[in-house]
Short mmCIF file of C-alpha atoms in Angstrom, two decimals:
data_model
loop_
_atom_site.label_atom_id
_atom_site.label_comp_id
_atom_site.label_asym_id
_atom_site.label_seq_id
_atom_site.Cartn_x
_atom_site.Cartn_y
_atom_site.Cartn_z
CA UNK A 1 1.87 18.93 0.05
CA UNK A 2 0.97 15.50 0.95
CA UNK A 3 2.27 13.28 3.79
CA UNK A 4 1.73 9.54 4.08
CA UNK A 5 2.60 7.52 7.05
CA UNK A 6 2.61 3.91 7.19
CA UNK A 7 2.34 1.77 10.34
CA UNK A 8 1.52 -1.96 11.33
CA UNK A 9 4.48 -3.73 10.09
CA UNK A 10 6.73 -6.04 12.06
CA UNK A 11 8.36 -9.57 12.32
CA UNK A 12 6.05 -12.34 12.02
CA UNK A 13 6.01 -15.94 11.25
CA UNK A 14 4.67 -17.95 8.12
CA UNK A 15 1.00 -18.06 8.11
CA UNK A 16 0.31 -15.10 10.41
CA UNK A 17 -1.40 -12.03 9.57
CA UNK A 18 -0.74 -8.20 9.66
CA UNK A 19 -2.67 -5.09 8.61
CA UNK A 20 -0.86 -2.23 7.29
CA UNK A 21 -2.22 1.24 7.79
CA UNK A 22 -1.34 4.53 5.67
CA UNK A 23 -2.46 7.79 7.05
CA UNK A 24 -2.89 10.59 4.65
CA UNK A 25 -2.48 14.42 5.40
CA UNK A 26 -2.77 16.99 2.66
CA UNK A 27 -3.67 20.61 1.93
CA UNK A 28 -4.52 20.75 -1.69
CA UNK A 29 -7.19 17.86 -2.23
CA UNK A 30 -8.96 15.72 0.02
CA UNK A 31 -8.03 12.08 0.56
CA UNK A 32 -11.01 10.79 -1.37
CA UNK A 33 -9.59 12.65 -4.66
CA UNK A 34 -6.50 10.11 -4.68
CA UNK A 35 -6.09 6.62 -5.94
CA UNK A 36 -3.93 4.67 -3.34
CA UNK A 37 -1.53 1.81 -3.73
CA UNK A 38 0.79 -0.48 -1.84
CA UNK A 39 4.08 -1.58 -3.36
CA UNK A 40 7.14 -3.38 -1.88
CA UNK A 41 10.81 -3.90 -2.34
CA UNK A 42 12.05 -7.20 -1.46
CA UNK A 43 15.71 -7.35 -0.24
CA UNK A 44 18.03 -6.91 -3.37
CA UNK A 45 15.01 -6.31 -5.66
CA UNK A 46 13.24 -3.76 -7.50
CA UNK A 47 9.92 -2.14 -6.04
CA UNK A 48 7.01 -4.13 -7.08
CA UNK A 49 3.22 -3.65 -7.26
CA UNK A 50 1.12 -5.20 -4.48
CA UNK A 51 -2.33 -3.65 -4.48
CA UNK A 52 -4.22 -0.46 -5.61
CA UNK A 53 -7.65 1.02 -4.95
CA UNK A 54 -9.50 3.76 -6.64
CA UNK A 55 -10.48 7.05 -4.97
CA UNK A 56 -14.12 5.72 -3.99
CA UNK A 57 -12.97 2.23 -2.82
CA UNK A 58 -15.20 0.54 -5.29
CA UNK A 59 -12.44 -0.83 -7.57
CA UNK A 60 -9.18 -2.72 -6.56
CA UNK A 61 -6.39 -4.68 -8.07
CA UNK A 62 -3.95 -7.14 -6.68
CA UNK A 63 -0.67 -8.58 -7.86
CA UNK A 64 -1.05 -12.44 -8.72
CA UNK A 65 1.33 -13.22 -6.00
CA UNK A 66 -1.05 -11.70 -3.18
CA UNK A 67 -4.50 -12.53 -4.69
CA UNK A 68 -6.37 -14.63 -2.23
CA UNK A 69 -4.06 -13.65 0.74
CA UNK A 70 -4.12 -9.68 0.53
CA UNK A 71 -6.86 -7.16 0.55
CA UNK A 72 -6.62 -3.53 -0.05
CA UNK A 73 -9.14 -1.03 1.52
CA UNK A 74 -9.73 2.47 2.49
CA UNK A 75 -11.70 4.63 4.84
CA UNK A 76 -12.01 8.23 3.33
CA UNK A 77 -13.65 9.41 6.59
CA UNK A 78 -10.47 8.64 8.42
CA UNK A 79 -7.99 9.31 5.67
CA UNK A 80 -6.46 5.92 5.86
CA UNK A 81 -5.74 3.14 3.35
CA UNK A 82 -5.16 -0.32 4.59
CA UNK A 83 -3.47 -3.67 3.36
CA UNK A 84 -4.74 -6.65 5.02
CA UNK A 85 -2.09 -9.46 4.70
CA UNK A 86 -3.09 -12.92 5.63
CA UNK A 87 -1.24 -16.34 5.24
CA UNK A 88 2.06 -14.60 5.09
CA UNK A 89 5.04 -16.26 3.47
CA UNK A 90 8.66 -15.72 3.75
CA UNK A 91 8.67 -14.20 -0.04
CA UNK A 92 6.36 -11.66 1.41
CA UNK A 93 9.46 -10.23 3.37
CA UNK A 94 9.91 -6.32 2.00
CA UNK A 95 9.79 -2.83 2.91
CA UNK A 96 6.12 -1.79 2.10
CA UNK A 97 5.38 1.45 0.80
CA UNK A 98 2.10 3.24 0.24
CA UNK A 99 1.40 5.75 -2.54
CA UNK A 100 -0.99 8.27 -3.67
CA UNK A 101 -1.86 9.07 -7.15
CA UNK A 102 -3.69 11.99 -8.41
CA UNK A 103 -5.39 9.67 -10.80
CA UNK A 104 -8.56 8.64 -9.24
CA UNK A 105 -8.85 5.13 -10.81
CA UNK A 106 -6.88 1.96 -9.94
CA UNK A 107 -3.38 2.46 -10.81
CA UNK A 108 -0.78 -0.34 -11.03
CA UNK A 109 2.21 1.67 -12.49
CA UNK A 110 4.43 3.16 -9.77
CA UNK A 111 5.53 6.00 -12.17
CA UNK A 112 1.99 7.36 -11.85
CA UNK A 113 2.18 7.87 -8.23
CA UNK A 114 2.92 11.31 -7.00
CA UNK A 115 3.55 10.81 -3.20
CA UNK A 116 5.05 8.03 -1.07
CA UNK A 117 5.34 7.16 2.48
CA UNK A 118 8.60 6.39 4.06
CA UNK A 119 8.13 2.53 3.89
CA UNK A 120 7.85 -0.14 6.65
CA UNK A 121 9.50 -3.20 7.10
CA UNK A 122 7.69 -6.64 7.10
CA UNK A 123 9.64 -9.68 7.80
CA UNK A 124 8.00 -13.20 7.73
CA UNK A 125 10.27 -15.89 9.44
CA UNK A 126 9.97 -19.50 8.20
#
């Protein structure tokens, strides 16, 4: 059983920054055995890929819409994945979810994630 808990979201203004955290807990395999990712679901839209990182933290992928603004990272000693979001825009408004994949590589396909957090709301006002 794996549990993921996101935090750090909120209401901000255009141009502000936020850092989301995702704390992992699990019994079967350690955090360092999972690829991690962040996805988001804007109002009235489908869930979309934002960022992913491999199990060791050495390889990452970002959606084109966030390149140059967002960074994904992880601290395996603290069982935590992060999403640093800078220069936020109103179109970044969404519920953000972190996911854990049993694949150790970078995974951009949501169907390949095994576990999800409950989601956390990010709202960017103009």
